[in-house]
PDB file of C-alpha atoms in Angstrom:
ATOM      1  CA  MET F 127      90.792 118.088 111.952  1.00 70.00           C
ATOM      2  CA  LYS F 128      91.917 115.240 114.165  1.00 71.00           C
ATOM      3  CA  LEU F 129      90.178 116.859 117.123  1.00 71.00           C
ATOM      4  CA  ILE F 130      86.905 117.106 115.172  1.00 73.00           C
ATOM      5  CA  LEU F 131      87.066 113.416 114.193  1.00 67.00           C
ATOM      6  CA  ILE F 132      87.684 112.443 117.819  1.00 73.00           C
ATOM      7  CA  PHE F 133      84.760 114.590 118.930  1.00 69.00           C
ATOM      8  CA  ILE F 134      82.426 113.032 116.316  1.00 73.00           C
ATOM      9  CA  ALA F 135      83.544 109.493 117.226  1.00 66.00           C
ATOM     10  CA  PHE F 136      83.040 110.239 120.931  1.00 66.00           C
ATOM     11  CA  THR F 137      79.552 111.625 120.211  1.00 69.00           C
ATOM     12  CA  PHE F 138      78.568 108.494 118.277  1.00 63.00           C
ATOM     13  CA  PHE F 139      79.939 106.322 121.070  1.00 63.00           C
ATOM     14  CA  LEU F 140      77.821 108.165 123.652  1.00 59.00           C
ATOM     15  CA  ARG F 141      74.698 107.865 121.519  1.00 57.00           C
ATOM     16  CA  ALA F 142      75.252 104.140 121.003  1.00 50.00           C
ATOM     17  CA  GLU F 143      75.869 103.639 124.725  1.00 50.00           C
ATOM     18  CA  ALA F 144      72.666 105.531 125.576  1.00 48.00           C
ATOM     19  CA  GLN F 145      70.633 103.265 123.303  1.00 48.00           C
ATOM     20  CA  TYR F 146      71.970 100.102 124.930  1.00 50.00           C
ATOM     21  CA  CYS F 147      69.544  99.662 127.783  1.00 51.00           C
ATOM     22  CA  THR F 148      70.497  97.814 130.941  1.00 55.00           C
ATOM     23  CA  ASP F 149      68.069  99.835 132.999  1.00 66.00           C
ATOM     24  CA  THR F 150      66.239  97.914 135.712  1.00 72.00           C
ATOM     25  CA  ILE F 151      62.992  99.797 135.072  1.00 68.00           C
ATOM     26  CA  PHE F 152      63.044  98.681 131.444  1.00 72.00           C
ATOM     27  CA  ASN F 153      63.699  95.085 132.502  1.00 74.00           C
ATOM     28  CA  LYS F 154      60.894  95.285 135.059  1.00 72.00           C
ATOM     29  CA  TYR F 155      58.648  96.729 132.360  1.00 73.00           C
ATOM     30  CA  GLU F 156      59.404  93.881 129.984  1.00 76.00           C
ATOM     31  CA  THR F 157      59.025  91.040 132.500  1.00 78.00           C
ATOM     32  CA  GLY F 158      56.568  92.021 135.208  1.00 80.00           C
ATOM     33  CA  LEU F 159      54.051  94.558 133.974  1.00 84.00           C
ATOM     34  CA  LEU F 160      50.391  93.499 134.008  1.00 87.00           C
ATOM     35  CA  PHE F 161      48.124  94.495 131.150  1.00 85.00           C
ATOM     36  CA  ARG F 162      44.885  93.438 129.582  1.00 86.00           C
ATOM     37  CA  VAL F 163      44.564  92.090 126.055  1.00 85.00           C
ATOM     38  CA  GLY F 164      40.865  91.762 125.329  1.00 80.00           C
ATOM     39  CA  ASN F 165      39.439  89.453 127.973  1.00 79.00           C
ATOM     40  CA  SER F 166      42.783  87.910 128.927  1.00 84.00           C
ATOM     41  CA  PHE F 167      45.660  89.233 131.007  1.00 88.00           C
ATOM     42  CA  MET F 168      49.386  89.263 130.348  1.00 87.00           C
ATOM     43  CA  LYS F 169      52.370  89.556 132.659  1.00 86.00           C
ATOM     44  CA  GLY F 170      55.381  90.308 130.544  1.00 81.00           C
ATOM     45  CA  GLN F 171      55.085  87.783 127.740  1.00 82.00           C
ATOM     46  CA  HIS F 172      53.050  85.208 129.684  1.00 85.00           C
ATOM     47  CA  LYS F 173      49.287  84.865 129.751  1.00 89.00           C
ATOM     48  CA  ILE F 174      47.800  84.632 133.253  1.00 88.00           C
ATOM     49  CA  SER F 175      44.279  83.951 134.467  1.00 86.00           C
ATOM     50  CA  PHE F 176      42.067  86.247 136.499  1.00 83.00           C
ATOM     51  CA  GLN F 177      42.564  84.061 139.588  1.00 84.00           C
ATOM     52  CA  GLU F 178      46.367  84.147 139.232  1.00 84.00           C
ATOM     53  CA  MET F 179      46.235  87.936 139.213  1.00 84.00           C
ATOM     54  CA  GLY F 180      45.307  87.938 142.913  1.00 84.00           C
ATOM     55  CA  LYS F 181      48.876  86.939 143.787  1.00 86.00           C
ATOM     56  CA  GLU F 182      50.266  89.805 141.744  1.00 84.00           C
ATOM     57  CA  PHE F 183      48.630  92.424 143.960  1.00 85.00           C
ATOM     58  CA  SER F 184      50.578  91.428 147.086  1.00 83.00           C
ATOM     59  CA  LEU F 185      52.914  94.425 146.702  1.00 82.00           C
ATOM     60  CA  SER F 186      50.121  96.984 146.364  1.00 83.00           C
ATOM     61  CA  ASP F 187      47.563  97.337 149.165  1.00 87.00           C
ATOM     62  CA  ILE F 188      45.356  99.802 147.283  1.00 89.00           C
ATOM     63  CA  GLY F 189      45.601  97.710 144.133  1.00 89.00           C
ATOM     64  CA  LEU F 190      44.626  94.598 146.103  1.00 91.00           C
ATOM     65  CA  ASP F 191      41.557  96.355 147.540  1.00 93.00           C
ATOM     66  CA  LEU F 192      40.511  97.517 144.073  1.00 94.00           C
ATOM     67  CA  TYR F 193      41.090  94.005 142.709  1.00 92.00           C
ATOM     68  CA  LYS F 194      38.870  92.506 145.413  1.00 94.00           C
ATOM     69  CA  THR F 195      36.154  95.068 144.660  1.00 96.00           C
ATOM     70  CA  ALA F 196      36.429  94.312 140.937  1.00 95.00           C
ATOM     71  CA  LYS F 197      36.261  90.572 141.592  1.00 94.00           C
ATOM     72  CA  ARG F 198      33.132  91.016 143.734  1.00 96.00           C
ATOM     73  CA  LYS F 199      31.422  93.185 141.115  1.00 97.00           C
ATOM     74  CA  LEU F 200      32.301  90.803 138.292  1.00 95.00           C
ATOM     75  CA  THR F 201      30.953  87.883 140.351  1.00 96.00           C
ATOM     76  CA  PHE F 202      27.693  89.794 140.892  1.00 96.00           C
ATOM     77  CA  SER F 203      27.605  90.453 137.158  1.00 97.00           C
ATOM     78  CA  LYS F 204      27.847  86.729 136.385  1.00 96.00           C
ATOM     79  CA  ILE F 205      25.151  85.879 138.932  1.00 97.00           C
ATOM     80  CA  PHE F 206      22.746  88.452 137.512  1.00 97.00           C
ATOM     81  CA  SER F 207      23.590  87.364 133.973  1.00 96.00           C
ATOM     82  CA  PHE F 208      22.580  83.781 134.783  1.00 97.00           C
ATOM     83  CA  THR F 209      19.485  85.111 136.561  1.00 96.00           C
ATOM     84  CA  SER F 210      18.579  87.019 133.419  1.00 96.00           C
ATOM     85  CA  ILE F 211      18.900  83.871 131.312  1.00 96.00           C
ATOM     86  CA  ALA F 212      16.761  81.919 133.783  1.00 95.00           C
ATOM     87  CA  CYS F 213      14.071  84.639 133.761  1.00 93.00           C
ATOM     88  CA  GLY F 214      14.068  84.625 129.965  1.00 93.00           C
ATOM     89  CA  LEU F 215      13.563  80.877 129.854  1.00 93.00           C
ATOM     90  CA  ALA F 216      10.841  81.084 132.506  1.00 92.00           C
ATOM     91  CA  ALA F 217       9.149  83.884 130.577  1.00 92.00           C
ATOM     92  CA  ALA F 218       9.181  81.806 127.392  1.00 91.00           C
ATOM     93  CA  ALA F 219       7.644  78.864 129.255  1.00 90.00           C
ATOM     94  CA  ALA F 220       5.039  80.904 131.144  1.00 89.00           C
ATOM     95  CA  ILE F 221       3.933  83.377 128.456  1.00 86.00           C
ATOM     96  CA  SER F 222       1.549  80.934 126.780  1.00 86.00           C
ATOM     97  CA  LYS F 223      -0.195  79.923 130.018  1.00 89.00           C
ATOM     98  CA  ASN F 224      -0.219  83.121 132.021  1.00 89.00           C
ATOM     99  CA  LYS F 225       0.585  86.417 130.300  1.00 88.00           C
ATOM    100  CA  ASP F 226       0.958  88.369 133.562  1.00 90.00           C
ATOM    101  CA  LEU F 227       3.470  85.872 134.940  1.00 90.00           C
ATOM    102  CA  GLY F 228       5.347  85.828 131.628  1.00 89.00           C
ATOM    103  CA  LEU F 229       5.432  89.636 131.597  1.00 91.00           C
ATOM    104  CA  GLY F 230       6.760  89.607 135.180  1.00 92.00           C
ATOM    105  CA  PHE F 231       9.554  87.255 134.178  1.00 92.00           C
ATOM    106  CA  LEU F 232      10.397  89.494 131.188  1.00 93.00           C
ATOM    107  CA  ILE F 233      10.605  92.520 133.484  1.00 94.00           C
ATOM    108  CA  GLY F 234      12.781  90.481 135.856  1.00 94.00           C
ATOM    109  CA  GLN F 235      14.997  89.550 132.932  1.00 95.00           C
ATOM    110  CA  MET F 236      15.445  93.172 131.898  1.00 96.00           C
ATOM    111  CA  LEU F 237      16.201  94.287 135.468  1.00 96.00           C
ATOM    112  CA  SER F 238      18.721  91.538 136.111  1.00 96.00           C
ATOM    113  CA  LEU F 239      20.342  92.176 132.723  1.00 96.00           C
ATOM    114  CA  SER F 240      20.755  95.895 133.458  1.00 97.00           C
ATOM    115  CA  ILE F 241      22.204  95.138 136.922  1.00 97.00           C
ATOM    116  CA  SER F 242      24.588  92.661 135.299  1.00 97.00           C
ATOM    117  CA  ILE F 243      25.765  95.214 132.736  1.00 97.00           C
ATOM    118  CA  GLN F 244      26.258  97.928 135.361  1.00 97.00           C
ATOM    119  CA  ASN F 245      28.290  95.608 137.578  1.00 97.00           C
ATOM    120  CA  ARG F 246      30.411  94.422 134.651  1.00 96.00           C
ATOM    121  CA  ILE F 247      31.238  97.996 133.597  1.00 96.00           C
ATOM    122  CA  SER F 248      32.011  99.010 137.181  1.00 97.00           C
ATOM    123  CA  GLY F 249      34.065  95.867 137.812  1.00 95.00           C
ATOM    124  CA  ASN F 250      36.158  96.458 134.694  1.00 94.00           C
ATOM    125  CA  LYS F 251      36.827 100.058 135.770  1.00 96.00           C
ATOM    126  CA  PHE F 252      37.961  98.908 139.213  1.00 96.00           C
ATOM    127  CA  LEU F 253      40.127  96.224 137.641  1.00 93.00           C
ATOM    128  CA  ASP F 254      41.783  98.707 135.278  1.00 93.00           C
ATOM    129  CA  GLN F 255      42.506 101.031 138.212  1.00 94.00           C
ATOM    130  CA  ALA F 256      43.904  98.127 140.255  1.00 93.00           C
ATOM    131  CA  ILE F 257      46.223  97.102 137.415  1.00 91.00           C
ATOM    132  CA  GLN F 258      47.365 100.687 136.924  1.00 92.00           C
ATOM    133  CA  ILE F 259      48.164 101.162 140.628  1.00 91.00           C
ATOM    134  CA  ARG F 260      49.857  97.756 140.864  1.00 89.00           C
ATOM    135  CA  ASN F 261      52.041  98.545 137.857  1.00 87.00           C
ATOM    136  CA  LYS F 262      53.014 101.909 139.362  1.00 88.00           C
ATOM    137  CA  ASP F 263      53.911 100.248 142.660  1.00 86.00           C
ATOM    138  CA  PHE F 264      55.830  97.537 140.797  1.00 84.00           C
ATOM    139  CA  LEU F 265      57.888  99.926 138.684  1.00 82.00           C
ATOM    140  CA  PHE F 266      58.458 102.567 141.369  1.00 81.00           C
ATOM    141  CA  PRO F 267      58.307 100.910 144.803  1.00 79.00           C
ATOM    142  CA  GLY F 268      58.061 103.233 147.788  1.00 74.00           C
ATOM    143  CA  LYS F 269      56.973 106.291 145.793  1.00 67.00           C
ATOM    144  CA  ASP F 270      53.494 107.644 146.455  1.00 60.00           C
TER     145      ASP F 270
END
């Protein structure tokens, strides 16, 4: 009976020790992992900006390349978004005087809006891939 009680106590001790986590991967996960929350980005428990994320990709060459591609596509998306707004305003101003010119500006607005949307979707995909690769390289350095 004494042997069974010792065995049960030893089993509980092992289970409790296994649940106490001093693992470096868990600590890395809690403090240094990048993830997106809506339109903002978090590193551990701290909110970081899109520009600050560039520094985080220093340990991942592929992640840095994907981040640069995402940044370029998102910049193009903003440019075409502003172009779309400008074409819409020009169309509203020109439609009463010259219908052909107003129609041209409306077509320009639709084209620039679709280019903006495509670049935003593509940029977000590249950014998600960059974050995923950076997190893998952060948690498991040297493993490919």
